[in-house]
């Protein structure tokens, strides 16, 4: 299974858990233990969303925009008055 498939599977099971917690809440009422179970299930949901957001985007899961880079050389005018990084101005000597 791919990572995307695993995350989808966990999401489905978490949705089932949330439904079961809601049904259990109807029977158990508003007790301290039930509030703790609801809070823990909510934390699981939040953690899964954070994990899904942190997973790198792959071409199979989402569209990736291709950027073409021309083979032609850059215009030398773009670099006018630019200093070479680490060397300073062309009028000065490197240390």
mmCIF file of N, CA, C and O in Angstrom:
data_model
loop_
_atom_site.group_PDB
_atom_site.id
_atom_site.type_symbol
_atom_site.label_atom_id
_atom_site.label_comp_id
_atom_site.label_asym_id
_atom_site.label_seq_id
_atom_site.Cartn_x
_atom_site.Cartn_y
_atom_site.Cartn_z
ATOM 1 N N UNK A 1 0.839 -1.192 0.000
ATOM 2 C CA UNK A 1 0.000 0.000 0.000
ATOM 3 C C UNK A 1 0.878 1.248 0.000
ATOM 4 O O UNK A 1 1.923 1.282 0.611
ATOM 5 N N UNK A 2 0.392 2.260 -0.676
ATOM 6 C CA UNK A 2 1.117 3.526 -0.688
ATOM 7 C C UNK A 2 0.751 4.342 0.553
ATOM 8 O O UNK A 2 -0.196 4.023 1.276
ATOM 9 N N UNK A 3 1.514 5.366 0.797
ATOM 10 C CA UNK A 3 1.247 6.236 1.938
ATOM 11 C C UNK A 3 -0.136 6.858 1.823
ATOM 12 O O UNK A 3 -0.875 6.941 2.813
ATOM 13 N N UNK A 4 -0.501 7.269 0.618
ATOM 14 C CA UNK A 4 -1.824 7.869 0.401
ATOM 15 C C UNK A 4 -2.932 6.870 0.736
ATOM 16 O O UNK A 4 -3.922 7.226 1.379
ATOM 17 N N UNK A 5 -2.757 5.608 0.330
ATOM 18 C CA UNK A 5 -3.743 4.574 0.635
ATOM 19 C C UNK A 5 -3.845 4.337 2.139
ATOM 20 O O UNK A 5 -4.943 4.160 2.681
ATOM 21 N N UNK A 6 -2.697 4.327 2.825
ATOM 22 C CA UNK A 6 -2.701 4.135 4.268
ATOM 23 C C UNK A 6 -3.418 5.277 4.983
ATOM 24 O O UNK A 6 -4.207 5.056 5.909
ATOM 25 N N UNK A 7 -3.155 6.501 4.562
ATOM 26 C CA UNK A 7 -3.818 7.649 5.186
ATOM 27 C C UNK A 7 -5.325 7.623 4.938
ATOM 28 O O UNK A 7 -6.114 7.955 5.830
ATOM 29 N N UNK A 8 -5.732 7.214 3.746
ATOM 30 C CA UNK A 8 -7.160 7.106 3.439
ATOM 31 C C UNK A 8 -7.807 6.036 4.296
ATOM 32 O O UNK A 8 -8.917 6.220 4.814
ATOM 33 N N UNK A 9 -7.128 4.922 4.485
ATOM 34 C CA UNK A 9 -7.646 3.839 5.315
ATOM 35 C C UNK A 9 -7.795 4.287 6.766
ATOM 36 O O UNK A 9 -8.819 4.010 7.411
ATOM 37 N N UNK A 10 -6.795 4.982 7.278
ATOM 38 C CA UNK A 10 -6.875 5.487 8.651
ATOM 39 C C UNK A 10 -8.014 6.496 8.774
ATOM 40 O O UNK A 10 -8.750 6.496 9.773
ATOM 41 N N UNK A 11 -8.203 7.340 7.772
ATOM 42 C CA UNK A 11 -9.287 8.328 7.801
ATOM 43 C C UNK A 11 -10.644 7.635 7.866
ATOM 44 O O UNK A 11 -11.515 8.036 8.635
ATOM 45 N N UNK A 12 -10.821 6.573 7.078
ATOM 46 C CA UNK A 12 -12.099 5.835 7.113
ATOM 47 C C UNK A 12 -12.339 5.212 8.482
ATOM 48 O O UNK A 12 -13.443 5.277 9.018
ATOM 49 N N UNK A 13 -11.308 4.612 9.042
ATOM 50 C CA UNK A 13 -11.453 3.983 10.353
ATOM 51 C C UNK A 13 -11.703 5.027 11.447
ATOM 52 O O UNK A 13 -12.461 4.782 12.391
ATOM 53 N N UNK A 14 -11.088 6.172 11.323
ATOM 54 C CA UNK A 14 -11.317 7.247 12.287
ATOM 55 C C UNK A 14 -12.743 7.774 12.172
ATOM 56 O O UNK A 14 -13.382 8.071 13.196
ATOM 57 N N UNK A 15 -13.272 7.865 10.951
ATOM 58 C CA UNK A 15 -14.669 8.269 10.779
ATOM 59 C C UNK A 15 -15.609 7.258 11.441
ATOM 60 O O UNK A 15 -16.588 7.643 12.083
ATOM 61 N N UNK A 16 -15.296 5.953 11.302
ATOM 62 C CA UNK A 16 -16.082 4.919 11.972
ATOM 63 C C UNK A 16 -16.009 5.078 13.486
ATOM 64 O O UNK A 16 -17.014 4.941 14.189
ATOM 65 N N UNK A 17 -14.823 5.350 13.992
ATOM 66 C CA UNK A 17 -14.646 5.558 15.426
ATOM 67 C C UNK A 17 -15.479 6.736 15.910
ATOM 68 O O UNK A 17 -16.131 6.652 16.958
ATOM 69 N N UNK A 18 -15.481 7.828 15.156
ATOM 70 C CA UNK A 18 -16.247 9.005 15.560
ATOM 71 C C UNK A 18 -17.744 8.698 15.605
ATOM 72 O O UNK A 18 -18.460 9.162 16.502
ATOM 73 N N UNK A 19 -18.228 7.906 14.639
ATOM 74 C CA UNK A 19 -19.644 7.505 14.665
ATOM 75 C C UNK A 19 -19.944 6.636 15.880
ATOM 76 O O UNK A 19 -20.982 6.808 16.540
ATOM 77 N N UNK A 20 -19.062 5.719 16.204
ATOM 78 C CA UNK A 20 -19.259 4.851 17.370
ATOM 79 C C UNK A 20 -19.223 5.651 18.667
ATOM 80 O O UNK A 20 -20.007 5.388 19.585
ATOM 81 N N UNK A 21 -18.321 6.613 18.743
ATOM 82 C CA UNK A 21 -18.245 7.468 19.932
ATOM 83 C C UNK A 21 -19.534 8.263 20.080
ATOM 84 O O UNK A 21 -20.057 8.420 21.187
ATOM 85 N N UNK A 22 -20.094 8.743 18.979
ATOM 86 C CA UNK A 22 -21.350 9.504 19.039
ATOM 87 C C UNK A 22 -22.490 8.612 19.531
ATOM 88 O O UNK A 22 -23.317 9.046 20.354
ATOM 89 N N UNK A 23 -22.548 7.354 19.047
ATOM 90 C CA UNK A 23 -23.595 6.432 19.525
ATOM 91 C C UNK A 23 -23.387 6.094 20.990
ATOM 92 O O UNK A 23 -24.339 6.020 21.767
ATOM 93 N N UNK A 24 -22.148 5.886 21.398
ATOM 94 C CA UNK A 24 -21.846 5.590 22.790
ATOM 95 C C UNK A 24 -22.205 6.768 23.679
ATOM 96 O O UNK A 24 -22.701 6.585 24.801
ATOM 97 N N UNK A 25 -22.015 7.957 23.185
ATOM 98 C CA UNK A 25 -22.337 9.165 23.931
ATOM 99 C C UNK A 25 -23.827 9.233 24.238
ATOM 100 O O UNK A 25 -24.230 9.691 25.314
ATOM 101 N N UNK A 26 -24.661 8.766 23.294
ATOM 102 C CA UNK A 26 -26.108 8.756 23.525
ATOM 103 C C UNK A 26 -26.476 7.824 24.674
ATOM 104 O O UNK A 26 -27.383 8.118 25.453
ATOM 105 N N UNK A 27 -25.776 6.711 24.805
ATOM 106 C CA UNK A 27 -26.086 5.731 25.846
ATOM 107 C C UNK A 27 -25.416 6.059 27.176
ATOM 108 O O UNK A 27 -26.027 5.873 28.230
ATOM 109 N N UNK A 28 -24.193 6.532 27.147
ATOM 110 C CA UNK A 28 -23.430 6.739 28.376
ATOM 111 C C UNK A 28 -23.732 8.082 29.034
ATOM 112 O O UNK A 28 -23.539 8.241 30.228
ATOM 113 N N UNK A 29 -24.176 9.029 28.259
ATOM 114 C CA UNK A 29 -24.461 10.346 28.823
ATOM 115 C C UNK A 29 -23.197 11.178 28.974
ATOM 116 O O UNK A 29 -22.116 10.797 28.550
ATOM 117 N N UNK A 30 -23.353 12.327 29.613
ATOM 118 C CA UNK A 30 -22.261 13.287 29.733
ATOM 119 C C UNK A 30 -21.508 13.057 31.045
ATOM 120 O O UNK A 30 -21.691 13.764 32.020
ATOM 121 N N UNK A 31 -20.647 12.061 31.060
ATOM 122 C CA UNK A 31 -19.824 11.786 32.229
ATOM 123 C C UNK A 31 -18.391 12.232 31.955
ATOM 124 O O UNK A 31 -18.027 12.543 30.820
ATOM 125 N N UNK A 32 -17.596 12.224 32.996
ATOM 126 C CA UNK A 32 -16.203 12.620 32.845
ATOM 127 C C UNK A 32 -15.476 11.682 31.888
ATOM 128 O O UNK A 32 -14.722 12.133 31.019
ATOM 129 N N UNK A 33 -15.731 10.384 32.011
ATOM 130 C CA UNK A 33 -15.062 9.421 31.139
ATOM 131 C C UNK A 33 -15.487 9.606 29.681
ATOM 132 O O UNK A 33 -14.671 9.489 28.764
ATOM 133 N N UNK A 34 -16.753 9.890 29.460
ATOM 134 C CA UNK A 34 -17.237 10.081 28.084
ATOM 135 C C UNK A 34 -16.650 11.346 27.472
ATOM 136 O O UNK A 34 -16.280 11.367 26.298
ATOM 137 N N UNK A 35 -16.533 12.393 28.271
ATOM 138 C CA UNK A 35 -15.905 13.620 27.765
ATOM 139 C C UNK A 35 -14.453 13.369 27.399
ATOM 140 O O UNK A 35 -13.950 13.885 26.403
ATOM 141 N N UNK A 36 -13.784 12.535 28.188
ATOM 142 C CA UNK A 36 -12.395 12.199 27.899
ATOM 143 C C UNK A 36 -12.285 11.425 26.586
ATOM 144 O O UNK A 36 -11.400 11.680 25.780
ATOM 145 N N UNK A 37 -13.198 10.475 26.366
ATOM 146 C CA UNK A 37 -13.198 9.696 25.121
ATOM 147 C C UNK A 37 -13.452 10.613 23.922
ATOM 148 O O UNK A 37 -12.786 10.506 22.892
ATOM 149 N N UNK A 38 -14.427 11.529 24.039
ATOM 150 C CA UNK A 38 -14.696 12.475 22.952
ATOM 151 C C UNK A 38 -13.491 13.348 22.657
ATOM 152 O O UNK A 38 -13.132 13.592 21.504
ATOM 153 N N UNK A 39 -12.828 13.829 23.720
ATOM 154 C CA UNK A 39 -11.652 14.687 23.540
ATOM 155 C C UNK A 39 -10.516 13.912 22.868
ATOM 156 O O UNK A 39 -9.856 14.432 21.961
ATOM 157 N N UNK A 40 -10.307 12.669 23.305
ATOM 158 C CA UNK A 40 -9.241 11.862 22.699
ATOM 159 C C UNK A 40 -9.527 11.580 21.228
ATOM 160 O O UNK A 40 -8.617 11.626 20.391
ATOM 161 N N UNK A 41 -10.761 11.283 20.898
ATOM 162 C CA UNK A 41 -11.123 11.037 19.497
ATOM 163 C C UNK A 41 -10.932 12.312 18.670
ATOM 164 O O UNK A 41 -10.458 12.262 17.531
ATOM 165 N N UNK A 42 -11.275 13.454 19.245
ATOM 166 C CA UNK A 42 -11.061 14.726 18.560
ATOM 167 C C UNK A 42 -9.583 15.013 18.334
ATOM 168 O O UNK A 42 -9.189 15.513 17.282
ATOM 169 N N UNK A 43 -8.748 14.664 19.330
ATOM 170 C CA UNK A 43 -7.307 14.854 19.171
ATOM 171 C C UNK A 43 -6.755 13.956 18.073
ATOM 172 O O UNK A 43 -5.870 14.371 17.318
ATOM 173 N N UNK A 44 -7.256 12.733 17.980
ATOM 174 C CA UNK A 44 -6.840 11.841 16.903
ATOM 175 C C UNK A 44 -7.179 12.433 15.538
ATOM 176 O O UNK A 44 -6.376 12.378 14.610
ATOM 177 N N UNK A 45 -8.373 12.994 15.431
ATOM 178 C CA UNK A 45 -8.795 13.594 14.160
ATOM 179 C C UNK A 45 -7.883 14.760 13.788
ATOM 180 O O UNK A 45 -7.420 14.870 12.650
ATOM 181 N N UNK A 46 -7.586 15.627 14.762
ATOM 182 C CA UNK A 46 -6.707 16.770 14.506
ATOM 183 C C UNK A 46 -5.301 16.303 14.116
ATOM 184 O O UNK A 46 -4.690 16.857 13.200
ATOM 185 N N UNK A 47 -4.799 15.291 14.810
ATOM 186 C CA UNK A 47 -3.456 14.791 14.516
ATOM 187 C C UNK A 47 -3.385 14.195 13.116
ATOM 188 O O UNK A 47 -2.391 14.370 12.402
ATOM 189 N N UNK A 48 -4.427 13.490 12.713
ATOM 190 C CA UNK A 48 -4.441 12.912 11.374
ATOM 191 C C UNK A 48 -4.472 14.015 10.315
ATOM 192 O O UNK A 48 -3.772 13.923 9.301
ATOM 193 N N UNK A 49 -5.235 15.067 10.544
ATOM 194 C CA UNK A 49 -5.266 16.183 9.585
ATOM 195 C C UNK A 49 -3.895 16.840 9.471
ATOM 196 O O UNK A 49 -3.458 17.177 8.365
ATOM 197 N N UNK A 50 -3.205 17.007 10.610
ATOM 198 C CA UNK A 50 -1.861 17.587 10.576
ATOM 199 C C UNK A 50 -0.900 16.687 9.806
ATOM 200 O O UNK A 50 -0.078 17.161 9.028
ATOM 201 N N UNK A 51 -1.024 15.375 10.009
ATOM 202 C CA UNK A 51 -0.171 14.435 9.295
ATOM 203 C C UNK A 51 -0.450 14.471 7.798
ATOM 204 O O UNK A 51 0.469 14.475 6.990
ATOM 205 N N UNK A 52 -1.725 14.527 7.428
ATOM 206 C CA UNK A 52 -2.074 14.580 6.009
ATOM 207 C C UNK A 52 -1.548 15.848 5.360
ATOM 208 O O UNK A 52 -1.124 15.836 4.203
ATOM 209 N N UNK A 53 -1.555 16.956 6.088
ATOM 210 C CA UNK A 53 -1.052 18.221 5.541
ATOM 211 C C UNK A 53 0.468 18.221 5.404
ATOM 212 O O UNK A 53 1.012 18.935 4.565
ATOM 213 N N UNK A 54 1.151 17.422 6.231
ATOM 214 C CA UNK A 54 2.617 17.422 6.195
ATOM 215 C C UNK A 54 3.196 16.429 5.205
ATOM 216 O O UNK A 54 4.392 16.455 4.939
ATOM 217 N N UNK A 55 2.358 15.575 4.641
ATOM 218 C CA UNK A 55 2.836 14.577 3.681
ATOM 219 C C UNK A 55 3.210 15.279 2.385
ATOM 220 O O UNK A 55 2.460 16.120 1.892
ATOM 221 N N UNK A 56 4.377 14.966 1.813
ATOM 222 C CA UNK A 56 4.768 15.632 0.568
ATOM 223 C C UNK A 56 3.802 15.317 -0.569
ATOM 224 O O UNK A 56 3.239 14.230 -0.641
ATOM 225 N N UNK A 57 3.627 16.294 -1.438
ATOM 226 C CA UNK A 57 2.729 16.142 -2.579
ATOM 227 C C UNK A 57 3.421 15.308 -3.644
ATOM 228 O O UNK A 57 4.556 15.574 -4.006
ATOM 229 N N UNK A 58 2.736 14.298 -4.124
ATOM 230 C CA UNK A 58 3.284 13.481 -5.206
ATOM 231 C C UNK A 58 2.435 13.657 -6.447
ATOM 232 O O UNK A 58 1.278 14.039 -6.386
ATOM 233 N N UNK A 59 3.000 13.341 -7.578
ATOM 234 C CA UNK A 59 2.298 13.527 -8.836
ATOM 235 C C UNK A 59 1.070 12.639 -8.933
ATOM 236 O O UNK A 59 0.098 12.979 -9.583
ATOM 237 N N UNK A 60 1.074 11.472 -8.282
ATOM 238 C CA UNK A 60 -0.060 10.560 -8.362
ATOM 239 C C UNK A 60 -1.269 11.031 -7.572
ATOM 240 O O UNK A 60 -2.396 10.687 -7.888
ATOM 241 N N UNK A 61 -1.043 11.831 -6.535
ATOM 242 C CA UNK A 61 -2.147 12.244 -5.673
ATOM 243 C C UNK A 61 -2.742 13.593 -6.066
ATOM 244 O O UNK A 61 -3.927 13.807 -5.914
ATOM 245 N N UNK A 62 -1.913 14.484 -6.557
ATOM 246 C CA UNK A 62 -2.389 15.820 -6.904
ATOM 247 C C UNK A 62 -1.701 16.255 -8.188
ATOM 248 O O UNK A 62 -0.665 15.737 -8.571
ATOM 249 N N UNK A 63 -2.254 17.251 -8.802
ATOM 250 C CA UNK A 63 -1.640 17.732 -10.035
ATOM 251 C C UNK A 63 -0.414 18.574 -9.705
ATOM 252 O O UNK A 63 -0.414 19.346 -8.753
ATOM 253 N N UNK A 64 0.627 18.407 -10.462
ATOM 254 C CA UNK A 64 1.859 19.153 -10.284
ATOM 255 C C UNK A 64 2.064 19.986 -11.536
ATOM 256 O O UNK A 64 2.053 19.467 -12.643
ATOM 257 N N UNK A 65 2.229 21.286 -11.346
ATOM 258 C CA UNK A 65 2.410 22.182 -12.488
ATOM 259 C C UNK A 65 3.849 22.115 -12.975
ATOM 260 O O UNK A 65 4.792 22.248 -12.205
ATOM 261 N N UNK A 66 4.011 21.846 -14.245
ATOM 262 C CA UNK A 66 5.332 21.784 -14.842
ATOM 263 C C UNK A 66 5.766 23.194 -15.248
ATOM 264 O O UNK A 66 4.985 23.950 -15.817
ATOM 265 N N UNK A 67 7.012 23.520 -14.962
ATOM 266 C CA UNK A 67 7.579 24.805 -15.333
ATOM 267 C C UNK A 67 8.682 24.536 -16.344
ATOM 268 O O UNK A 67 9.629 23.814 -16.058
ATOM 269 N N UNK A 68 8.533 25.108 -17.524
ATOM 270 C CA UNK A 68 9.562 24.890 -18.547
ATOM 271 C C UNK A 68 10.654 25.944 -18.386
ATOM 272 O O UNK A 68 10.392 27.113 -18.126
ATOM 273 N N UNK A 69 11.891 25.501 -18.546
ATOM 274 C CA UNK A 69 13.042 26.387 -18.460
ATOM 275 C C UNK A 69 13.672 26.443 -19.839
ATOM 276 O O UNK A 69 14.074 25.411 -20.374
ATOM 277 N N UNK A 70 13.758 27.631 -20.431
ATOM 278 C CA UNK A 70 14.286 27.725 -21.800
ATOM 279 C C UNK A 70 15.771 27.376 -21.847
ATOM 280 O O UNK A 70 16.507 27.572 -20.875
ATOM 281 N N UNK A 71 16.195 26.859 -22.992
ATOM 282 C CA UNK A 71 17.603 26.510 -23.199
ATOM 283 C C UNK A 71 18.447 27.727 -23.569
ATOM 284 O O UNK A 71 19.675 27.677 -23.485
ATOM 285 N N UNK A 72 17.811 28.798 -23.969
ATOM 286 C CA UNK A 72 18.536 30.009 -24.374
ATOM 287 C C UNK A 72 19.240 30.614 -23.159
ATOM 288 O O UNK A 72 18.739 30.551 -22.035
ATOM 289 N N UNK A 73 20.419 31.207 -23.353
ATOM 290 C CA UNK A 73 21.125 31.828 -22.223
ATOM 291 C C UNK A 73 20.357 33.055 -21.718
ATOM 292 O O UNK A 73 19.599 33.684 -22.446
ATOM 293 N N UNK A 74 20.564 33.358 -20.448
ATOM 294 C CA UNK A 74 19.932 34.530 -19.854
ATOM 295 C C UNK A 74 20.483 35.809 -20.474
ATOM 296 O O UNK A 74 21.629 35.856 -20.926
ATOM 297 N N UNK A 75 19.688 36.840 -20.457
ATOM 298 C CA UNK A 75 20.117 38.155 -20.912
ATOM 299 C C UNK A 75 21.172 38.682 -19.935
ATOM 300 O O UNK A 75 20.941 38.739 -18.728
ATOM 301 N N UNK A 76 22.344 39.060 -20.441
ATOM 302 C CA UNK A 76 23.420 39.555 -19.577
ATOM 303 C C UNK A 76 23.021 40.846 -18.858
ATOM 304 O O UNK A 76 23.578 41.184 -17.823
ATOM 305 N N UNK A 77 22.040 41.544 -19.394
ATOM 306 C CA UNK A 77 21.582 42.769 -18.752
ATOM 307 C C UNK A 77 20.941 42.530 -17.391
ATOM 308 O O UNK A 77 20.869 43.437 -16.560
ATOM 309 N N UNK A 78 20.487 41.314 -17.148
ATOM 310 C CA UNK A 78 19.906 40.999 -15.842
ATOM 311 C C UNK A 78 20.941 41.083 -14.724
ATOM 312 O O UNK A 78 20.607 41.324 -13.569
ATOM 313 N N UNK A 79 22.204 40.882 -15.079
ATOM 314 C CA UNK A 79 23.253 40.805 -14.070
ATOM 315 C C UNK A 79 24.068 42.093 -13.972
ATOM 316 O O UNK A 79 25.063 42.139 -13.255
ATOM 317 N N UNK A 80 23.652 43.143 -14.659
ATOM 318 C CA UNK A 80 24.370 44.413 -14.587
ATOM 319 C C UNK A 80 24.325 44.936 -13.157
ATOM 320 O O UNK A 80 23.288 44.928 -12.504
ATOM 321 N N UNK A 81 25.467 45.407 -12.675
ATOM 322 C CA UNK A 81 25.616 45.964 -11.322
ATOM 323 C C UNK A 81 25.399 44.930 -10.218
ATOM 324 O O UNK A 81 25.208 45.283 -9.064
ATOM 325 N N UNK A 82 25.400 43.660 -10.552
ATOM 326 C CA UNK A 82 25.268 42.619 -9.531
ATOM 327 C C UNK A 82 26.658 42.212 -9.061
ATOM 328 O O UNK A 82 27.614 42.203 -9.826
ATOM 329 N N UNK A 83 26.772 41.906 -7.789
ATOM 330 C CA UNK A 83 28.051 41.480 -7.245
ATOM 331 C C UNK A 83 28.077 39.959 -7.177
ATOM 332 O O UNK A 83 27.063 39.323 -6.883
ATOM 333 N N UNK A 84 29.234 39.388 -7.439
ATOM 334 C CA UNK A 84 29.374 37.940 -7.295
ATOM 335 C C UNK A 84 29.329 37.600 -5.815
ATOM 336 O O UNK A 84 30.060 38.195 -5.016
ATOM 337 N N UNK A 85 28.503 36.647 -5.468
ATOM 338 C CA UNK A 85 28.343 36.279 -4.068
ATOM 339 C C UNK A 85 29.671 35.754 -3.525
ATOM 340 O O UNK A 85 30.287 34.865 -4.090
ATOM 341 N N UNK A 86 30.122 36.336 -2.453
ATOM 342 C CA UNK A 86 31.349 35.902 -1.816
ATOM 343 C C UNK A 86 32.590 36.564 -2.351
ATOM 344 O O UNK A 86 33.645 36.508 -1.737
ATOM 345 N N UNK A 87 32.528 37.187 -3.507
ATOM 346 C CA UNK A 87 33.707 37.813 -4.090
ATOM 347 C C UNK A 87 33.632 39.338 -4.046
ATOM 348 O O UNK A 87 34.646 40.004 -4.203
ATOM 349 N N UNK A 88 32.469 39.874 -3.888
ATOM 350 C CA UNK A 88 32.326 41.315 -3.836
ATOM 351 C C UNK A 88 32.261 41.919 -5.229
ATOM 352 O O UNK A 88 32.038 41.253 -6.229
ATOM 353 N N UNK A 89 32.482 43.161 -5.317
ATOM 354 C CA UNK A 89 32.413 43.901 -6.561
ATOM 355 C C UNK A 89 33.551 43.488 -7.500
ATOM 356 O O UNK A 89 34.644 43.159 -7.062
ATOM 357 N N UNK A 90 33.318 43.544 -8.828
ATOM 358 C CA UNK A 90 34.396 43.182 -9.764
ATOM 359 C C UNK A 90 35.570 44.158 -9.695
ATOM 360 O O UNK A 90 36.641 43.871 -10.187
ATOM 361 N N UNK A 91 35.410 45.324 -9.081
ATOM 362 C CA UNK A 91 36.469 46.325 -9.003
ATOM 363 C C UNK A 91 37.404 46.068 -7.818
ATOM 364 O O UNK A 91 38.439 46.657 -7.733
ATOM 365 N N UNK A 92 36.968 45.216 -6.909
ATOM 366 C CA UNK A 92 37.776 44.908 -5.736
ATOM 367 C C UNK A 92 38.331 43.495 -5.854
ATOM 368 O O UNK A 92 37.816 42.680 -6.578
ATOM 369 N N UNK A 93 39.343 43.213 -5.097
ATOM 370 C CA UNK A 93 39.939 41.871 -5.101
ATOM 371 C C UNK A 93 39.345 41.033 -3.987
ATOM 372 O O UNK A 93 38.970 41.553 -2.934
ATOM 373 N N UNK A 94 39.271 39.762 -4.233
ATOM 374 C CA UNK A 94 38.799 38.842 -3.195
ATOM 375 C C UNK A 94 39.832 38.777 -2.071
ATOM 376 O O UNK A 94 41.035 38.889 -2.322
ATOM 377 N N UNK A 95 39.400 38.603 -0.856
ATOM 378 C CA UNK A 95 40.356 38.573 0.266
ATOM 379 C C UNK A 95 41.265 37.363 0.199
ATOM 380 O O UNK A 95 41.070 36.382 -0.315
#
